[in-house]
Amino acid sequence: MQEIKAKISDILEKLTSETFFYYYIVFVMISLPVTEIFDGRHSQVFASQPIIVEMAGFLGGFLFIVHFIKHRHIKYYPSDLFCILLFVFALLSAFFTQNYSATAFGFYYDEWLSNFVGYFGLMFAGTMIHDKQLRKNILKAFVAVTVIQTAAATLQTFGIRITSCYWFVEEIYSSNLAYGLTQYTNWYGGLSVLLFACTAGIFLFTSNKITRNILYAISMLCFYTLISSEARLAWVGTFAYLVFMAISMSVMRHKCYDKEKLKSIQKRFLILLAGMTIVVIICIVFFGRIITRINRTSNELNSGFDSFGSKRGRIWRQGLKMYPKYWAFGIGLDNFRDVYFLDPDFHGDEAVTSGKAHNEYLQYLVTQGIFQFITYISLLIYTAIAAVRNVIHNEDNEERFINWILLGMFIGYSAKAFFDCNIVNILPYYWITIGMLLTKKSQRHFGYHKMNKAVSEKK
C-alpha cells in the first residue's frame, strides 16, 4: 500500500511540475490551428477547437486542485486568488442563468463553463513557468502559431483556401479577406494583433542577427494579413501596441537604460514602422484594401452612436439597458443574445440580435455580473502593474525582454478588446500571455510585507 501511495504521489508531483505545465500550454497553442486544418479537410469546420479548450479546462481544473492539495505549505499569490474568484463567479453566472439550455448546451460560437475553466487553467499554468528557457520556448510556440495562421491567411488573400469558412461565406469569399484558421475575419484580426506584437517584439529585442531578419519578415507578413482581414479592431490593437512601445522606450531612456541597446531597439522600431508603412501602401494600391473601411468608419461616425463600429453602438446600448436587471451574476454565462429576448420592448427576430457584446469588458459585465467584471478588470490592472514593474526593475536583461514582449502583446490585445469578443479558439492565447506575465517570481505573495517587516525588526 505504501508503495502504491508513493507511486501515486510521484505521478501527481510530475503532473504539477513546471515541465508538465509547459507542455500543457504548448499542446493547446499548437493543436488549435493544426486541428482546424484537419477539420477543414473533412468539412467539419470549427469542431475540434472548442473541444480542445474544454479538455484543457478539465485538465487545468484538476491540476489546480492537485497542486494545492499536494503542496499545502507553499506561499499563495494574488494570481491564485484571481483564478479561484474567476471560477466562482463564472459558476454563479451559470447557476443563476436566465437560459440554462443556452448556457449548458449552446454551441455555434458560445463558450461553456469548461471553456472558461480552460482559460483560467492556462493562466495558472503560465504563472508556474519560471525557467527562462521554457518561457523563451513558449514565445517560439507563439511564432510557430503565427507561421501556421499567417500561411493560411496569406493564401486566402489570393483566393486560395485550404479550409472552408463557416461564417459570412459570401463576404469573405468575394473579397479574399484573411481569416486564417479561425473561421472569421474579426477573430483573425484579434489574434493577429497578439501574433504581430509577439513577432515584432522578438525582432526588436533579439541579439541574434539571423533571428532578427527572419522575425522581421514574419512580422511583416503577419501585418499584411492583419490588414487583409480588414478588421478595424485589429488596427486599434496595433496602434495601441505601437504607442506602448514608443512610451516604454521613452521610459527606459528616462531610467538610464543601457544606451547602446536602447539605441538599437529604437533603430529597429523605425525599421518596423517603415516596413508597416510599405505594407499599408501595397494593400491600398495593389489590393484596394483599407479605403472602404475608412469610408465606412466616416459614414458610421456621421450616422449616430447606434451605427458606430458596424452597429456596435446599438449592441452596447442593448446590453447596458438590460444589465441593471441582472446586475449581480449577469444574464447568464455567455448568453448575451438574451439581452434581446428577455427585453419586453424587443420585437425583432434572431437575425437582428448579437450573440456577443463586441466589447470584452461589457461582455463580462452583462453576462457574468458586476462581481466578475470587477474581478476581471482588477486582474488586468494587476497584470499591467506587475508586468511594468518587472520590465523596469528586472536586473536580468533577457528576462526583461521576455516580459517586455509579453507586455506589448497584452497591451495590444487588451486595447482591441474594447471592440471585440474573441472566442474559444482565440482567447487561450491571451490568457496564456496573462499567466506568463504573472509568474510567481514576478509577484509578491500574501504576507510579503508582514514578513519583510519581521525581518527588518529582527535586524
GROMACS .gro file of C-alpha atoms in nm:
model
  459
    1MET     CA    1   0.000   0.000   0.000
    2GLN     CA    2   0.281   0.240   0.086
    3GLU     CA    3   0.447   0.164  -0.246
    4ILE     CA    4   0.126   0.244  -0.435
    5LYS     CA    5   0.084   0.569  -0.244
    6ALA     CA    6   0.443   0.662  -0.322
    7LYS     CA    7   0.390   0.596  -0.695
    8ILE     CA    8   0.070   0.800  -0.699
    9SER     CA    9   0.244   1.081  -0.514
   10ASP     CA   10   0.529   1.070  -0.766
   11ILE     CA   11   0.284   1.087  -1.059
   12LEU     CA   12   0.099   1.381  -0.905
   13GLU     CA   13   0.430   1.556  -0.843
   14LYS     CA   14   0.519   1.523  -1.210
   15LEU     CA   15   0.172   1.640  -1.318
   16THR     CA   16   0.214   1.961  -1.119
   17SER     CA   17   0.572   2.024  -1.227
   18GLU     CA   18   0.684   2.324  -1.428
   19THR     CA   19   0.768   2.097  -1.721
   20PHE     CA   20   0.420   1.947  -1.738
   21PHE     CA   21   0.256   2.291  -1.721
   22TYR     CA   22   0.484   2.395  -2.008
   23TYR     CA   23   0.377   2.102  -2.227
   24TYR     CA   24   0.014   2.163  -2.133
   25ILE     CA   25   0.039   2.521  -2.263
   26VAL     CA   26   0.228   2.438  -2.582
   27PHE     CA   27  -0.005   2.148  -2.669
   28VAL     CA   28  -0.309   2.375  -2.656
   29MET     CA   29  -0.135   2.651  -2.852
   30ILE     CA   30  -0.026   2.432  -3.141
   31SER     CA   31  -0.324   2.197  -3.153
   32LEU     CA   32  -0.582   2.474  -3.201
   33PRO     CA   33  -0.475   2.577  -3.554
   34VAL     CA   34  -0.350   2.231  -3.657
   35THR     CA   35  -0.675   2.052  -3.577
   36GLU     CA   36  -0.869   2.312  -3.776
   37ILE     CA   37  -0.668   2.213  -4.084
   38PHE     CA   38  -0.780   1.852  -4.044
   39ASP     CA   39  -1.136   1.957  -3.957
   40GLY     CA   40  -1.148   2.156  -4.280
   41ARG     CA   41  -1.023   1.860  -4.484
   42HIS     CA   42  -1.323   1.665  -4.357
   43SER     CA   43  -1.572   1.954  -4.391
   44GLN     CA   44  -1.608   1.983  -4.014
   45VAL     CA   45  -1.513   2.345  -3.957
   46PHE     CA   46  -1.475   2.481  -3.603
   47ALA     CA   47  -1.533   2.140  -3.447
   48SER     CA   48  -1.218   2.040  -3.260
   49GLN     CA   49  -1.112   2.378  -3.122
   50PRO     CA   50  -1.389   2.422  -2.861
   51ILE     CA   51  -1.339   2.061  -2.754
   52ILE     CA   52  -0.963   2.109  -2.709
   53VAL     CA   53  -1.023   2.408  -2.481
   54GLU     CA   54  -1.287   2.210  -2.291
   55MET     CA   55  -1.032   1.930  -2.239
   56ALA     CA   56  -0.783   2.196  -2.127
   57GLY     CA   57  -1.047   2.311  -1.879
   58PHE     CA   58  -1.096   1.969  -1.721
   59LEU     CA   59  -0.722   1.906  -1.706
   60GLY     CA   60  -0.642   2.260  -1.586
   61GLY     CA   61  -0.901   2.242  -1.309
   62PHE     CA   62  -0.766   1.905  -1.199
   63LEU     CA   63  -0.407   2.030  -1.196
   64PHE     CA   64  -0.504   2.342  -1.000
   65ILE     CA   65  -0.671   2.133  -0.727
   66VAL     CA   66  -0.394   1.874  -0.714
   67HIS     CA   67  -0.126   2.144  -0.694
   68PHE     CA   68  -0.270   2.298  -0.376
   69ILE     CA   69  -0.353   1.964  -0.215
   70LYS     CA   70  -0.009   1.829  -0.292
   71HIS     CA   71   0.175   2.142  -0.178
   72ARG     CA   72  -0.010   2.257   0.132
   73HIS     CA   73   0.260   2.472   0.282
   74ILE     CA   74   0.354   2.680  -0.020
   75LYS     CA   75   0.311   3.056  -0.048
   76TYR     CA   76  -0.008   3.190  -0.204
   77TYR     CA   77  -0.017   3.468  -0.460
   78PRO     CA   78  -0.280   3.713  -0.590
   79SER     CA   79  -0.295   3.524  -0.922
   80ASP     CA   80  -0.409   3.214  -0.731
   81LEU     CA   81  -0.690   3.413  -0.571
   82PHE     CA   82  -0.790   3.557  -0.909
   83CYS     CA   83  -0.816   3.205  -1.055
   84ILE     CA   84  -1.049   3.099  -0.774
   85LEU     CA   85  -1.266   3.413  -0.791
   86LEU     CA   86  -1.294   3.397  -1.170
   87PHE     CA   87  -1.415   3.038  -1.148
   88VAL     CA   88  -1.657   3.105  -0.861
   89PHE     CA   89  -1.828   3.398  -1.035
   90ALA     CA   90  -1.840   3.213  -1.368
   91LEU     CA   91  -2.002   2.920  -1.184
   92LEU     CA   92  -2.254   3.150  -1.016
   93SER     CA   93  -2.336   3.308  -1.352
   94ALA     CA   94  -2.400   2.962  -1.496
   95PHE     CA   95  -2.609   2.866  -1.191
   96PHE     CA   96  -2.826   3.180  -1.196
   97THR     CA   97  -2.853   3.195  -1.575
   98GLN     CA   98  -3.180   3.308  -1.730
   99ASN     CA   99  -3.142   3.046  -2.003
  100TYR     CA  100  -2.997   2.720  -1.876
  101SER     CA  101  -3.020   2.547  -2.213
  102ALA     CA  102  -2.810   2.811  -2.388
  103THR     CA  103  -2.554   2.819  -2.105
  104ALA     CA  104  -2.511   2.442  -2.080
  105PHE     CA  105  -2.571   2.325  -2.436
  106GLY     CA  106  -2.511   2.623  -2.664
  107PHE     CA  107  -2.264   2.571  -2.946
  108TYR     CA  108  -2.229   2.790  -3.254
  109TYR     CA  109  -1.950   3.004  -3.106
  110ASP     CA  110  -2.079   3.000  -2.747
  111GLU     CA  111  -1.842   2.938  -2.457
  112TRP     CA  112  -1.915   2.675  -2.194
  113LEU     CA  113  -1.816   2.684  -1.828
  114SER     CA  114  -1.549   2.426  -1.909
  115ASN     CA  115  -1.403   2.663  -2.170
  116PHE     CA  116  -1.372   2.937  -1.910
  117VAL     CA  117  -1.204   2.692  -1.674
  118GLY     CA  118  -0.968   2.620  -1.963
  119TYR     CA  119  -0.879   2.991  -1.985
  120PHE     CA  120  -0.820   3.016  -1.611
  121GLY     CA  121  -0.624   2.689  -1.609
  122LEU     CA  122  -0.395   2.811  -1.886
  123MET     CA  123  -0.337   3.136  -1.698
  124PHE     CA  124  -0.249   2.942  -1.384
  125ALA     CA  125  -0.013   2.720  -1.583
  126GLY     CA  126   0.157   3.032  -1.720
  127THR     CA  127   0.222   3.160  -1.368
  128MET     CA  128   0.408   2.836  -1.294
  129ILE     CA  129   0.665   2.876  -1.574
  130HIS     CA  130   0.976   3.030  -1.417
  131ASP     CA  131   1.254   2.876  -1.621
  132LYS     CA  132   1.385   3.130  -1.870
  133GLN     CA  133   1.438   2.874  -2.147
  134LEU     CA  134   1.084   2.739  -2.113
  135ARG     CA  135   0.948   3.093  -2.131
  136LYS     CA  136   1.150   3.154  -2.447
  137ASN     CA  137   1.019   2.826  -2.587
  138ILE     CA  138   0.661   2.942  -2.533
  139LEU     CA  139   0.741   3.257  -2.731
  140LYS     CA  140   0.875   3.024  -3.002
  141ALA     CA  141   0.542   2.841  -2.991
  142PHE     CA  142   0.370   3.177  -3.049
  143VAL     CA  143   0.595   3.222  -3.353
  144ALA     CA  144   0.501   2.874  -3.478
  145VAL     CA  145   0.131   2.961  -3.443
  146THR     CA  146   0.199   3.285  -3.632
  147VAL     CA  147   0.360   3.095  -3.920
  148ILE     CA  148   0.073   2.844  -3.941
  149GLN     CA  149  -0.202   3.105  -3.921
  150THR     CA  150  -0.027   3.357  -4.145
  151ALA     CA  151   0.045   3.097  -4.415
  152ALA     CA  152  -0.325   3.010  -4.437
  153ALA     CA  153  -0.431   3.376  -4.421
  154THR     CA  154  -0.186   3.483  -4.692
  155LEU     CA  155  -0.314   3.217  -4.931
  156GLN     CA  156  -0.672   3.332  -4.861
  157THR     CA  157  -0.588   3.687  -4.972
  158PHE     CA  158  -0.513   3.540  -5.317
  159GLY     CA  159  -0.828   3.328  -5.326
  160ILE     CA  160  -0.655   3.003  -5.224
  161ARG     CA  161  -0.832   2.839  -4.928
  162ILE     CA  162  -0.701   2.528  -4.760
  163THR     CA  163  -1.010   2.522  -4.537
  164SER     CA  164  -1.365   2.640  -4.591
  165CYS     CA  165  -1.522   2.917  -4.384
  166TYR     CA  166  -1.840   2.870  -4.187
  167TRP     CA  167  -1.944   3.230  -4.118
  168PHE     CA  168  -2.017   3.510  -4.366
  169VAL     CA  169  -1.902   3.298  -4.658
  170GLU     CA  170  -2.015   3.531  -4.936
  171GLU     CA  171  -1.842   3.841  -4.792
  172ILE     CA  172  -1.516   3.661  -4.727
  173TYR     CA  173  -1.505   3.464  -5.049
  174SER     CA  174  -1.591   3.759  -5.271
  175SER     CA  175  -1.331   3.988  -5.110
  176ASN     CA  176  -1.044   3.743  -5.046
  177LEU     CA  177  -1.033   3.852  -4.683
  178ALA     CA  178  -0.796   3.680  -4.440
  179TYR     CA  179  -0.947   3.466  -4.167
  180GLY     CA  180  -0.661   3.220  -4.117
  181LEU     CA  181  -0.772   2.910  -3.928
  182THR     CA  182  -1.020   3.097  -3.706
  183GLN     CA  183  -1.335   3.093  -3.924
  184TYR     CA  184  -1.400   3.467  -3.923
  185THR     CA  185  -1.208   3.782  -4.020
  186ASN     CA  186  -1.270   3.966  -3.691
  187TRP     CA  187  -1.144   3.668  -3.495
  188TYR     CA  188  -0.831   3.652  -3.704
  189GLY     CA  189  -0.790   4.028  -3.673
  190GLY     CA  190  -0.789   3.997  -3.294
  191LEU     CA  191  -0.548   3.703  -3.291
  192SER     CA  192  -0.315   3.869  -3.543
  193VAL     CA  193  -0.267   4.165  -3.307
  194LEU     CA  194  -0.126   3.927  -3.047
  195LEU     CA  195   0.088   3.741  -3.302
  196PHE     CA  196   0.219   4.059  -3.466
  197ALA     CA  197   0.312   4.207  -3.128
  198CYS     CA  198   0.499   3.886  -3.044
  199THR     CA  199   0.699   3.858  -3.368
  200ALA     CA  200   0.766   4.233  -3.384
  201GLY     CA  201   0.877   4.226  -3.020
  202ILE     CA  202   1.124   3.945  -3.080
  203PHE     CA  203   1.257   4.137  -3.383
  204LEU     CA  204   1.310   4.446  -3.167
  205PHE     CA  205   1.488   4.272  -2.879
  206THR     CA  206   1.676   3.972  -3.013
  207SER     CA  207   2.055   3.988  -3.030
  208ASN     CA  208   2.076   3.715  -3.296
  209LYS     CA  209   2.106   3.862  -3.646
  210ILE     CA  210   1.951   3.563  -3.826
  211THR     CA  211   1.658   3.550  -3.584
  212ARG     CA  212   1.613   3.926  -3.622
  213ASN     CA  213   1.587   3.907  -4.002
  214ILE     CA  214   1.355   3.604  -4.003
  215LEU     CA  215   1.124   3.757  -3.742
  216TYR     CA  216   1.111   4.085  -3.932
  217ALA     CA  217   0.988   3.901  -4.242
  218ILE     CA  218   0.734   3.702  -4.041
  219SER     CA  219   0.605   4.013  -3.862
  220MET     CA  220   0.560   4.200  -4.191
  221LEU     CA  221   0.371   3.907  -4.344
  222CYS     CA  222   0.159   3.885  -4.029
  223PHE     CA  223   0.087   4.259  -4.053
  224TYR     CA  224  -0.014   4.215  -4.418
  225THR     CA  225  -0.271   3.951  -4.323
  226LEU     CA  226  -0.384   4.166  -4.028
  227ILE     CA  227  -0.461   4.447  -4.274
  228SER     CA  228  -0.615   4.198  -4.518
  229SER     CA  229  -0.864   4.081  -4.257
  230GLU     CA  230  -0.994   4.441  -4.273
  231ALA     CA  231  -1.094   4.413  -3.909
  232ARG     CA  232  -1.076   4.768  -3.776
  233LEU     CA  233  -1.041   4.640  -3.421
  234ALA     CA  234  -0.703   4.498  -3.530
  235TRP     CA  235  -0.598   4.849  -3.633
  236VAL     CA  236  -0.685   4.972  -3.283
  237GLY     CA  237  -0.481   4.697  -3.119
  238THR     CA  238  -0.181   4.755  -3.347
  239PHE     CA  239  -0.190   5.130  -3.286
  240ALA     CA  240  -0.204   5.071  -2.909
  241TYR     CA  241   0.097   4.840  -2.936
  242LEU     CA  242   0.300   5.099  -3.128
  243VAL     CA  243   0.209   5.373  -2.878
  244PHE     CA  244   0.305   5.142  -2.592
  245MET     CA  245   0.644   5.073  -2.750
  246ALA     CA  246   0.712   5.443  -2.806
  247ILE     CA  247   0.621   5.529  -2.446
  248SER     CA  248   0.814   5.237  -2.297
  249MET     CA  249   1.130   5.329  -2.488
  250SER     CA  250   1.094   5.684  -2.356
  251VAL     CA  251   1.060   5.549  -2.001
  252MET     CA  252   1.369   5.332  -2.047
  253ARG     CA  253   1.567   5.634  -2.165
  254HIS     CA  254   1.449   5.826  -1.857
  255LYS     CA  255   1.553   5.531  -1.637
  256CYS     CA  256   1.904   5.550  -1.789
  257TYR     CA  257   1.875   5.208  -1.951
  258ASP     CA  258   2.175   5.070  -2.149
  259LYS     CA  259   2.218   5.342  -2.412
  260GLU     CA  260   2.364   5.122  -2.685
  261LYS     CA  261   2.091   4.858  -2.655
  262LEU     CA  262   1.816   5.119  -2.638
  263LYS     CA  263   1.957   5.291  -2.946
  264SER     CA  264   1.947   4.956  -3.130
  265ILE     CA  265   1.585   4.899  -3.024
  266GLN     CA  266   1.485   5.248  -3.138
  267LYS     CA  267   1.655   5.197  -3.475
  268ARG     CA  268   1.473   4.866  -3.526
  269PHE     CA  269   1.146   5.029  -3.423
  270LEU     CA  270   1.186   5.283  -3.703
  271ILE     CA  271   1.261   4.998  -3.946
  272LEU     CA  272   0.945   4.825  -3.824
  273LEU     CA  273   0.738   5.140  -3.884
  274ALA     CA  274   0.891   5.180  -4.231
  275GLY     CA  275   0.803   4.821  -4.321
  276MET     CA  276   0.447   4.864  -4.192
  277THR     CA  277   0.409   5.181  -4.400
  278ILE     CA  278   0.518   4.997  -4.714
  279VAL     CA  279   0.274   4.712  -4.641
  280VAL     CA  280  -0.012   4.962  -4.598
  281ILE     CA  281   0.073   5.132  -4.929
  282ILE     CA  282   0.084   4.794  -5.106
  283CYS     CA  283  -0.251   4.694  -4.956
  284ILE     CA  284  -0.411   5.020  -5.073
  285VAL     CA  285  -0.255   5.044  -5.421
  286PHE     CA  286  -0.246   4.680  -5.531
  287PHE     CA  287  -0.525   4.515  -5.329
  288GLY     CA  288  -0.771   4.801  -5.278
  289ARG     CA  289  -0.791   4.744  -4.904
  290ILE     CA  290  -0.836   4.984  -4.610
  291ILE     CA  291  -1.003   5.272  -4.803
  292THR     CA  292  -1.350   5.114  -4.796
  293ARG     CA  293  -1.319   5.058  -4.421
  294ILE     CA  294  -1.211   5.416  -4.364
  295ASN     CA  295  -1.509   5.539  -4.566
  296ARG     CA  296  -1.740   5.311  -4.370
  297THR     CA  297  -1.599   5.442  -4.042
  298SER     CA  298  -1.657   5.800  -4.156
  299ASN     CA  299  -2.017   5.722  -4.253
  300GLU     CA  300  -2.079   5.549  -3.920
  301LEU     CA  301  -1.946   5.842  -3.721
  302ASN     CA  302  -2.184   6.072  -3.909
  303SER     CA  303  -2.481   5.840  -3.854
  304GLY     CA  304  -2.504   5.845  -3.475
  305PHE     CA  305  -2.395   5.619  -3.189
  306ASP     CA  306  -2.607   5.318  -3.284
  307SER     CA  307  -2.430   5.281  -3.619
  308PHE     CA  308  -2.081   5.309  -3.473
  309GLY     CA  309  -1.849   5.013  -3.539
  310SER     CA  310  -2.080   4.810  -3.765
  311LYS     CA  311  -2.372   4.879  -3.529
  312ARG     CA  312  -2.171   4.804  -3.216
  313GLY     CA  313  -2.323   5.114  -3.057
  314ARG     CA  314  -2.669   4.959  -3.083
  315ILE     CA  315  -2.542   4.630  -2.936
  316TRP     CA  316  -2.372   4.809  -2.645
  317ARG     CA  317  -2.686   5.014  -2.578
  318GLN     CA  318  -2.900   4.699  -2.561
  319GLY     CA  319  -2.658   4.528  -2.324
  320LEU     CA  320  -2.641   4.826  -2.090
  321LYS     CA  321  -3.019   4.857  -2.098
  322MET     CA  322  -3.069   4.506  -1.960
  323TYR     CA  323  -2.769   4.500  -1.724
  324PRO     CA  324  -2.937   4.665  -1.417
  325LYS     CA  325  -3.199   4.388  -1.402
  326TYR     CA  326  -2.932   4.116  -1.380
  327TRP     CA  327  -2.652   4.316  -1.220
  328ALA     CA  328  -2.520   4.062  -0.966
  329PHE     CA  329  -2.440   3.749  -1.168
  330GLY     CA  330  -2.538   3.859  -1.515
  331ILE     CA  331  -2.797   3.741  -1.760
  332GLY     CA  332  -2.619   3.407  -1.793
  333LEU     CA  333  -2.278   3.269  -1.883
  334ASP     CA  334  -2.210   3.376  -2.245
  335ASN     CA  335  -2.583   3.435  -2.306
  336PHE     CA  336  -2.558   3.788  -2.442
  337ARG     CA  337  -2.828   3.721  -2.702
  338ASP     CA  338  -3.081   3.706  -2.418
  339VAL     CA  339  -3.049   4.082  -2.364
  340TYR     CA  340  -3.279   4.096  -2.668
  341PHE     CA  341  -3.509   3.801  -2.599
  342LEU     CA  342  -3.573   3.900  -2.234
  343ASP     CA  343  -3.645   4.261  -2.325
  344PRO     CA  344  -4.024   4.315  -2.342
  345ASP     CA  345  -3.966   4.605  -2.583
  346PHE     CA  346  -3.779   4.390  -2.835
  347HIS     CA  347  -3.994   4.267  -3.121
  348GLY     CA  348  -3.738   4.159  -3.381
  349ASP     CA  349  -3.612   3.811  -3.463
  350GLU     CA  350  -3.278   3.637  -3.408
  351ALA     CA  351  -3.136   3.780  -3.731
  352VAL     CA  352  -3.109   4.128  -3.577
  353THR     CA  353  -2.961   4.011  -3.246
  354SER     CA  354  -2.598   3.956  -3.147
  355GLY     CA  355  -2.452   3.663  -2.958
  356LYS     CA  356  -2.161   3.874  -2.832
  357ALA     CA  357  -2.129   4.225  -2.690
  358HIS     CA  358  -1.838   4.303  -2.927
  359ASN     CA  359  -1.668   4.450  -2.622
  360GLU     CA  360  -1.492   4.202  -2.396
  361TYR     CA  361  -1.543   4.414  -2.084
  362LEU     CA  362  -1.912   4.473  -2.146
  363GLN     CA  363  -1.949   4.102  -2.221
  364TYR     CA  364  -1.825   4.014  -1.873
  365LEU     CA  365  -2.041   4.281  -1.709
  366VAL     CA  366  -2.367   4.182  -1.880
  367THR     CA  367  -2.331   3.803  -1.892
  368GLN     CA  368  -2.145   3.737  -1.564
  369GLY     CA  369  -2.232   4.037  -1.349
  370ILE     CA  370  -2.062   4.311  -1.154
  371PHE     CA  371  -1.857   4.084  -0.927
  372GLN     CA  372  -1.696   3.901  -1.217
  373PHE     CA  373  -1.646   4.229  -1.401
  374ILE     CA  374  -1.460   4.380  -1.103
  375THR     CA  375  -1.251   4.062  -1.069
  376TYR     CA  376  -1.160   4.061  -1.439
  377ILE     CA  377  -1.072   4.431  -1.454
  378SER     CA  378  -0.874   4.401  -1.130
  379LEU     CA  379  -0.679   4.109  -1.279
  380LEU     CA  380  -0.590   4.311  -1.589
  381ILE     CA  381  -0.481   4.612  -1.385
  382TYR     CA  382  -0.278   4.393  -1.152
  383THR     CA  383  -0.117   4.220  -1.452
  384ALA     CA  384  -0.022   4.553  -1.611
  385ILE     CA  385   0.128   4.688  -1.285
  386ALA     CA  386   0.325   4.370  -1.212
  387ALA     CA  387   0.450   4.350  -1.571
  388VAL     CA  388   0.560   4.714  -1.588
  389ARG     CA  389   0.741   4.680  -1.256
  390ASN     CA  390   0.912   4.366  -1.383
  391VAL     CA  391   1.023   4.530  -1.708
  392ILE     CA  392   1.164   4.838  -1.537
  393HIS     CA  393   1.331   4.676  -1.236
  394ASN     CA  394   1.437   4.334  -1.365
  395GLU     CA  395   1.816   4.304  -1.350
  396ASP     CA  396   1.826   4.013  -1.595
  397ASN     CA  397   1.817   4.169  -1.944
  398GLU     CA  398   1.687   3.852  -2.110
  399GLU     CA  399   1.401   3.828  -1.861
  400ARG     CA  400   1.334   4.199  -1.911
  401PHE     CA  401   1.299   4.148  -2.287
  402ILE     CA  402   1.072   3.846  -2.248
  403ASN     CA  403   0.842   4.045  -2.020
  404TRP     CA  404   0.860   4.348  -2.249
  405ILE     CA  405   0.748   4.135  -2.545
  406LEU     CA  406   0.464   3.979  -2.346
  407LEU     CA  407   0.355   4.316  -2.209
  408GLY     CA  408   0.333   4.456  -2.563
  409MET     CA  409   0.116   4.158  -2.664
  410PHE     CA  410  -0.105   4.215  -2.359
  411ILE     CA  411  -0.149   4.588  -2.426
  412GLY     CA  412  -0.234   4.542  -2.795
  413TYR     CA  413  -0.489   4.269  -2.731
  414SER     CA  414  -0.646   4.449  -2.434
  415ALA     CA  415  -0.697   4.761  -2.647
  416LYS     CA  416  -0.867   4.579  -2.932
  417ALA     CA  417  -1.091   4.401  -2.675
  418PHE     CA  418  -1.291   4.727  -2.641
  419PHE     CA  419  -1.437   4.647  -2.984
  420ASP     CA  420  -1.444   4.269  -2.994
  421CYS     CA  421  -1.518   3.949  -2.806
  422ASN     CA  422  -1.288   3.682  -2.932
  423ILE     CA  423  -1.386   3.328  -2.873
  424VAL     CA  424  -1.278   2.986  -2.761
  425ASN     CA  425  -1.012   2.930  -3.028
  426ILE     CA  426  -0.853   3.275  -2.974
  427LEU     CA  427  -0.882   3.361  -2.605
  428PRO     CA  428  -0.649   3.083  -2.477
  429TYR     CA  429  -0.353   3.274  -2.624
  430TYR     CA  430  -0.448   3.587  -2.431
  431TRP     CA  431  -0.486   3.402  -2.102
  432ILE     CA  432  -0.152   3.230  -2.156
  433THR     CA  433   0.003   3.575  -2.207
  434ILE     CA  434  -0.151   3.698  -1.882
  435GLY     CA  435  -0.019   3.396  -1.694
  436MET     CA  436   0.329   3.440  -1.840
  437LEU     CA  437   0.332   3.799  -1.712
  438LEU     CA  438   0.230   3.680  -1.365
  439THR     CA  439   0.492   3.419  -1.288
  440LYS     CA  440   0.521   3.367  -0.916
  441LYS     CA  441   0.861   3.536  -0.905
  442SER     CA  442   0.702   3.844  -1.066
  443GLN     CA  443   0.451   3.876  -0.781
  444ARG     CA  444   0.460   3.935  -0.409
  445HIS     CA  445   0.300   3.656  -0.211
  446PHE     CA  446   0.039   3.718   0.055
  447GLY     CA  447   0.211   3.818   0.377
  448TYR     CA  448   0.513   3.957   0.191
  449HIS     CA  449   0.509   4.294   0.367
  450LYS     CA  450   0.450   4.136   0.706
  451MET     CA  451   0.743   3.900   0.652
  452ASN     CA  452   0.971   4.184   0.542
  453LYS     CA  453   0.870   4.388   0.844
  454ALA     CA  454   0.952   4.098   1.078
  455VAL     CA  455   1.292   4.052   0.912
  456SER     CA  456   1.367   4.425   0.946
  457GLU     CA  457   1.274   4.427   1.313
  458LYS     CA  458   1.492   4.123   1.377
  459LYS     CA  459   1.789   4.300   1.222
   0.00000   0.00000   0.00000
